[in-house]
mmCIF file of C-alpha atoms in Angstrom:
data_model
loop_
_atom_site.group_PDB
_atom_site.id
_atom_site.type_symbol
_atom_site.label_atom_id
_atom_site.label_comp_id
_atom_site.label_asym_id
_atom_site.label_seq_id
_atom_site.Cartn_x
_atom_site.Cartn_y
_atom_site.Cartn_z
ATOM 1 C CA UNK A 39 0.000 0.000 0.000
ATOM 2 C CA UNK A 40 1.126 3.527 -0.721
ATOM 3 C CA UNK A 41 -0.411 6.782 0.426
ATOM 4 C CA UNK A 42 0.916 9.969 -1.041
ATOM 5 C CA UNK A 43 0.018 13.539 -1.881
ATOM 6 C CA UNK A 44 -0.373 14.030 -5.611
ATOM 7 C CA UNK A 45 0.292 17.474 -7.112
ATOM 8 C CA UNK A 46 -0.158 17.739 -10.846
ATOM 9 C CA UNK A 47 -1.020 20.003 -13.744
ATOM 10 C CA UNK A 48 -3.383 18.290 -16.182
ATOM 11 C CA UNK A 49 -4.025 19.806 -19.609
ATOM 12 C CA UNK A 50 -6.190 18.434 -22.407
ATOM 13 C CA UNK A 51 -4.460 18.823 -25.780
ATOM 14 C CA UNK A 52 -5.311 18.628 -29.437
ATOM 15 C CA UNK A 53 -4.148 15.433 -31.094
ATOM 16 C CA UNK A 54 -1.584 17.403 -33.113
ATOM 17 C CA UNK A 55 -0.018 18.993 -30.024
ATOM 18 C CA UNK A 56 -0.033 15.645 -28.236
ATOM 19 C CA UNK A 57 1.846 14.039 -31.128
ATOM 20 C CA UNK A 58 4.364 16.896 -31.184
ATOM 21 C CA UNK A 59 5.092 16.504 -27.487
ATOM 22 C CA UNK A 60 5.369 12.716 -27.685
ATOM 23 C CA UNK A 61 7.969 13.058 -30.423
ATOM 24 C CA UNK A 62 9.958 15.797 -28.683
ATOM 25 C CA UNK A 63 11.142 14.127 -25.471
ATOM 26 C CA UNK A 64 13.004 10.895 -24.558
ATOM 27 C CA UNK A 65 10.552 8.141 -23.654
ATOM 28 C CA UNK A 66 11.052 6.303 -20.351
ATOM 29 C CA UNK A 67 8.127 3.904 -20.756
ATOM 30 C CA UNK A 68 5.109 3.333 -23.001
ATOM 31 C CA UNK A 69 2.273 1.094 -21.825
ATOM 32 C CA UNK A 70 -1.467 0.415 -21.802
ATOM 33 C CA UNK A 71 -3.773 0.528 -18.816
ATOM 34 C CA UNK A 72 -7.484 -0.107 -18.327
ATOM 35 C CA UNK A 73 -9.251 2.055 -15.741
ATOM 36 C CA UNK A 74 -12.480 0.886 -14.055
ATOM 37 C CA UNK A 75 -14.433 3.371 -11.922
ATOM 38 C CA UNK A 76 -16.725 2.494 -9.017
ATOM 39 C CA UNK A 77 -19.362 4.365 -7.027
ATOM 40 C CA UNK A 78 -22.785 3.881 -5.494
ATOM 41 C CA UNK A 79 -25.698 4.177 -7.905
ATOM 42 C CA UNK A 80 -26.533 7.579 -6.416
ATOM 43 C CA UNK A 81 -22.939 8.842 -6.678
ATOM 44 C CA UNK A 82 -22.076 9.029 -2.972
ATOM 45 C CA UNK A 83 -18.302 9.019 -3.529
ATOM 46 C CA UNK A 84 -18.613 11.690 -6.210
ATOM 47 C CA UNK A 85 -20.540 13.863 -3.759
ATOM 48 C CA UNK A 86 -17.518 13.657 -1.450
ATOM 49 C CA UNK A 87 -15.051 14.338 -4.289
ATOM 50 C CA UNK A 88 -13.655 10.808 -4.019
ATOM 51 C CA UNK A 89 -12.797 8.577 -6.968
ATOM 52 C CA UNK A 90 -12.453 4.808 -6.652
ATOM 53 C CA UNK A 91 -10.845 2.789 -9.420
ATOM 54 C CA UNK A 92 -9.146 -0.429 -10.366
ATOM 55 C CA UNK A 93 -6.335 -0.149 -12.900
ATOM 56 C CA UNK A 94 -5.166 -3.165 -14.858
ATOM 57 C CA UNK A 95 -1.822 -3.241 -16.654
ATOM 58 C CA UNK A 96 -0.112 -5.949 -18.689
ATOM 59 C CA UNK A 97 1.492 -7.697 -15.733
ATOM 60 C CA UNK A 98 -0.019 -6.165 -12.582
ATOM 61 C CA UNK A 99 -2.980 -4.257 -11.198
ATOM 62 C CA UNK A 100 -3.905 -1.847 -8.414
ATOM 63 C CA UNK A 101 -6.886 -0.363 -6.636
ATOM 64 C CA UNK A 102 -6.892 3.331 -5.843
ATOM 65 C CA UNK A 103 -8.833 5.952 -3.961
ATOM 66 C CA UNK A 104 -8.275 9.637 -4.637
ATOM 67 C CA UNK A 105 -9.556 11.722 -1.746
ATOM 68 C CA UNK A 106 -9.472 15.469 -1.044
ATOM 69 C CA UNK A 107 -6.456 16.778 0.835
ATOM 70 C CA UNK A 108 -7.465 18.246 4.206
ATOM 71 C CA UNK A 109 -4.587 20.744 4.200
ATOM 72 C CA UNK A 110 -3.477 21.804 0.738
ATOM 73 C CA UNK A 111 0.240 22.328 0.234
ATOM 74 C CA UNK A 112 -0.407 24.743 -2.649
ATOM 75 C CA UNK A 113 -3.326 26.263 -4.578
ATOM 76 C CA UNK A 114 -2.175 26.468 -8.195
ATOM 77 C CA UNK A 115 -2.534 22.847 -9.304
ATOM 78 C CA UNK A 116 -4.676 19.801 -8.708
ATOM 79 C CA UNK A 117 -3.896 18.168 -5.383
ATOM 80 C CA UNK A 118 -5.276 15.033 -3.731
ATOM 81 C CA UNK A 119 -4.307 12.181 -1.452
ATOM 82 C CA UNK A 120 -3.941 8.893 -3.331
ATOM 83 C CA UNK A 121 -4.331 5.554 -1.545
ATOM 84 C CA UNK A 122 -3.071 2.552 -3.531
ATOM 85 C CA UNK A 123 -3.154 -1.198 -2.927
ATOM 86 C CA UNK A 124 -1.364 -3.588 -5.267
ATOM 87 C CA UNK A 125 -3.503 -6.421 -6.669
ATOM 88 C CA UNK A 126 -2.641 -9.727 -8.270
ATOM 89 C CA UNK A 127 -3.388 -9.492 -11.977
ATOM 90 C CA UNK A 128 -5.622 -12.581 -12.177
ATOM 91 C CA UNK A 129 -7.584 -11.517 -9.092
ATOM 92 C CA UNK A 130 -8.118 -8.006 -10.474
ATOM 93 C CA UNK A 131 -9.291 -9.361 -13.825
ATOM 94 C CA UNK A 132 -11.797 -11.648 -12.074
ATOM 95 C CA UNK A 133 -12.917 -8.747 -9.863
ATOM 96 C CA UNK A 134 -13.691 -6.603 -12.912
ATOM 97 C CA UNK A 135 -15.396 -9.465 -14.771
ATOM 98 C CA UNK A 136 -17.760 -9.930 -11.843
ATOM 99 C CA UNK A 137 -18.372 -6.183 -11.570
ATOM 100 C CA UNK A 138 -19.253 -6.042 -15.276
ATOM 101 C CA UNK A 139 -22.123 -8.428 -14.504
ATOM 102 C CA UNK A 140 -23.572 -5.852 -12.124
ATOM 103 C CA UNK A 141 -22.513 -7.407 -8.821
ATOM 104 C CA UNK A 142 -21.490 -5.368 -5.784
ATOM 105 C CA UNK A 143 -17.745 -4.653 -5.782
ATOM 106 C CA UNK A 144 -16.158 -5.782 -2.503
ATOM 107 C CA UNK A 145 -12.828 -4.045 -1.948
ATOM 108 C CA UNK A 146 -10.170 -5.104 0.523
ATOM 109 C CA UNK A 147 -6.947 -3.769 1.987
ATOM 110 C CA UNK A 148 -6.452 -0.110 2.796
ATOM 111 C CA UNK A 149 -9.070 0.986 0.286
ATOM 112 C CA UNK A 150 -11.646 -1.116 2.146
ATOM 113 C CA UNK A 151 -10.485 0.286 5.486
ATOM 114 C CA UNK A 152 -10.857 3.904 4.331
ATOM 115 C CA UNK A 153 -14.321 3.250 2.884
ATOM 116 C CA UNK A 154 -15.539 1.472 6.029
ATOM 117 C CA UNK A 155 -14.117 4.144 8.319
ATOM 118 C CA UNK A 156 -15.736 6.981 6.380
ATOM 119 C CA UNK A 157 -18.928 5.414 4.996
ATOM 120 C CA UNK A 158 -19.710 2.401 7.162
ATOM 121 C CA UNK A 159 -20.051 -1.276 6.297
ATOM 122 C CA UNK A 160 -23.223 -1.024 4.198
ATOM 123 C CA UNK A 161 -21.646 0.893 1.315
ATOM 124 C CA UNK A 162 -22.457 -0.778 -2.016
ATOM 125 C CA UNK A 163 -20.168 0.115 -4.907
ATOM 126 C CA UNK A 164 -20.805 -0.856 -8.509
ATOM 127 C CA UNK A 165 -18.840 -0.504 -11.726
ATOM 128 C CA UNK A 166 -20.052 2.731 -13.300
ATOM 129 C CA UNK A 167 -17.792 3.345 -16.299
ATOM 130 C CA UNK A 168 -14.288 2.756 -17.660
ATOM 131 C CA UNK A 169 -11.560 4.104 -19.916
ATOM 132 C CA UNK A 170 -8.491 2.686 -21.626
ATOM 133 C CA UNK A 171 -5.284 4.674 -21.816
ATOM 134 C CA UNK A 172 -2.029 4.512 -23.693
ATOM 135 C CA UNK A 173 0.391 6.207 -21.298
ATOM 136 C CA UNK A 174 3.833 7.496 -22.239
ATOM 137 C CA UNK A 175 6.258 8.665 -19.556
ATOM 138 C CA UNK A 176 8.962 10.981 -20.878
ATOM 139 C CA UNK A 177 11.872 13.065 -19.619
ATOM 140 C CA UNK A 178 10.901 16.717 -19.971
ATOM 141 C CA UNK A 179 12.557 20.081 -19.311
ATOM 142 C CA UNK A 180 14.511 20.376 -16.040
ATOM 143 C CA UNK A 181 14.565 16.556 -15.973
ATOM 144 C CA UNK A 182 10.891 16.710 -14.950
ATOM 145 C CA UNK A 183 8.799 13.668 -15.851
ATOM 146 C CA UNK A 184 6.000 14.263 -18.345
ATOM 147 C CA UNK A 185 3.002 11.998 -18.841
ATOM 148 C CA UNK A 186 1.237 11.838 -22.211
ATOM 149 C CA UNK A 187 -2.130 10.065 -22.223
ATOM 150 C CA UNK A 188 -4.319 9.040 -25.140
ATOM 151 C CA UNK A 189 -7.557 7.763 -23.621
ATOM 152 C CA UNK A 190 -10.488 5.976 -25.231
ATOM 153 C CA UNK A 191 -13.918 5.954 -23.568
ATOM 154 C CA UNK A 192 -16.920 3.583 -23.795
ATOM 155 C CA UNK A 193 -18.517 5.527 -26.671
ATOM 156 C CA UNK A 194 -15.192 5.391 -28.604
ATOM 157 C CA UNK A 195 -14.380 9.056 -27.961
ATOM 158 C CA UNK A 196 -10.629 9.699 -27.650
ATOM 159 C CA UNK A 197 -8.890 12.568 -25.889
ATOM 160 C CA UNK A 198 -5.280 13.584 -25.329
ATOM 161 C CA UNK A 199 -3.717 14.936 -22.162
ATOM 162 C CA UNK A 200 -0.470 16.189 -20.680
ATOM 163 C CA UNK A 201 0.155 15.587 -16.985
ATOM 164 C CA UNK A 202 3.043 17.082 -15.045
ATOM 165 C CA UNK A 203 3.213 15.567 -11.575
ATOM 166 C CA UNK A 204 5.873 16.663 -9.122
ATOM 167 C CA UNK A 205 6.225 17.409 -5.425
ATOM 168 C CA UNK A 206 7.627 20.858 -6.315
ATOM 169 C CA UNK A 207 4.818 23.201 -7.509
ATOM 170 C CA UNK A 208 7.347 25.808 -8.656
ATOM 171 C CA UNK A 209 8.943 23.268 -10.997
ATOM 172 C CA UNK A 210 5.546 22.290 -12.403
ATOM 173 C CA UNK A 211 4.807 25.951 -13.112
ATOM 174 C CA UNK A 212 8.186 26.504 -14.783
ATOM 175 C CA UNK A 213 7.964 23.403 -16.990
ATOM 176 C CA UNK A 214 4.355 24.074 -17.967
ATOM 177 C CA UNK A 215 5.193 27.656 -18.946
ATOM 178 C CA UNK A 216 8.083 26.413 -21.091
ATOM 179 C CA UNK A 217 5.933 23.833 -22.872
ATOM 180 C CA UNK A 218 3.074 26.252 -23.465
ATOM 181 C CA UNK A 219 5.443 28.726 -25.143
ATOM 182 C CA UNK A 220 7.289 26.105 -27.176
ATOM 183 C CA UNK A 221 4.263 24.119 -28.376
ATOM 184 C CA UNK A 222 1.633 26.846 -28.695
ATOM 185 C CA UNK A 223 -1.017 25.696 -26.232
ATOM 186 C CA UNK A 224 -2.486 27.331 -23.146
ATOM 187 C CA UNK A 225 -4.275 26.158 -20.044
ATOM 188 C CA UNK A 226 -7.881 27.384 -19.914
ATOM 189 C CA UNK A 227 -10.877 26.686 -17.668
ATOM 190 C CA UNK A 228 -12.168 24.083 -20.115
ATOM 191 C CA UNK A 229 -8.947 22.120 -20.700
ATOM 192 C CA UNK A 230 -7.362 22.227 -17.239
ATOM 193 C CA UNK A 231 -7.620 19.633 -14.446
ATOM 194 C CA UNK A 232 -10.522 17.748 -16.006
ATOM 195 C CA UNK A 233 -10.563 14.391 -14.146
ATOM 196 C CA UNK A 234 -10.528 11.244 -16.261
ATOM 197 C CA UNK A 235 -13.317 9.832 -14.161
ATOM 198 C CA UNK A 236 -15.557 12.782 -15.087
ATOM 199 C CA UNK A 237 -14.741 12.307 -18.770
ATOM 200 C CA UNK A 238 -15.423 8.578 -18.454
ATOM 201 C CA UNK A 239 -18.847 9.377 -17.000
ATOM 202 C CA UNK A 240 -19.544 11.892 -19.770
ATOM 203 C CA UNK A 241 -18.756 9.268 -22.426
ATOM 204 C CA UNK A 242 -20.156 6.134 -20.819
ATOM 205 C CA UNK A 243 -22.652 3.927 -22.580
ATOM 206 C CA UNK A 244 -25.724 2.954 -20.585
ATOM 207 C CA UNK A 245 -26.507 -0.735 -20.494
#
């Protein structure tokens, strides 16, 4: 289990700008991940600004809660506390297969403990939507890691995103400013810090 404070700048990009950025910086890793999002049918976690997901990769999986930070370190970028539990790949795949049939999702580990502590033992979570992402991690300016995501949603919509995550907000600001000037894009209210889970809900397909 890991629990850490996540500080990041998230910017939706045009496909052309995304491709430019992907080609401009040395790639550290390039992989696929499937993201499955859970909530009650009346959106209780969403009401508390909490996201609950299972992520499945080629050779491993994890379950994650993102919860609001009680004492923000900074106010310029997205910030949350992330609680992660590693999962065995086969177990995670079976978990999702059962959830896709409409069964209640029973979490364990530290995710379960947080949910029980804050919402009681009667909380019923169901699979609500999903997305699939090709994620590229690259070495950016100032040796700052950049994340380039191309994400496909249930209705086949695809979007493109730059994430800059770092514990140093000043470095995030400096790198973002450099990229905006070099690649002719700008953060706006509509393209900044738009959570993937919200986009997955906007593009989900009702059964």
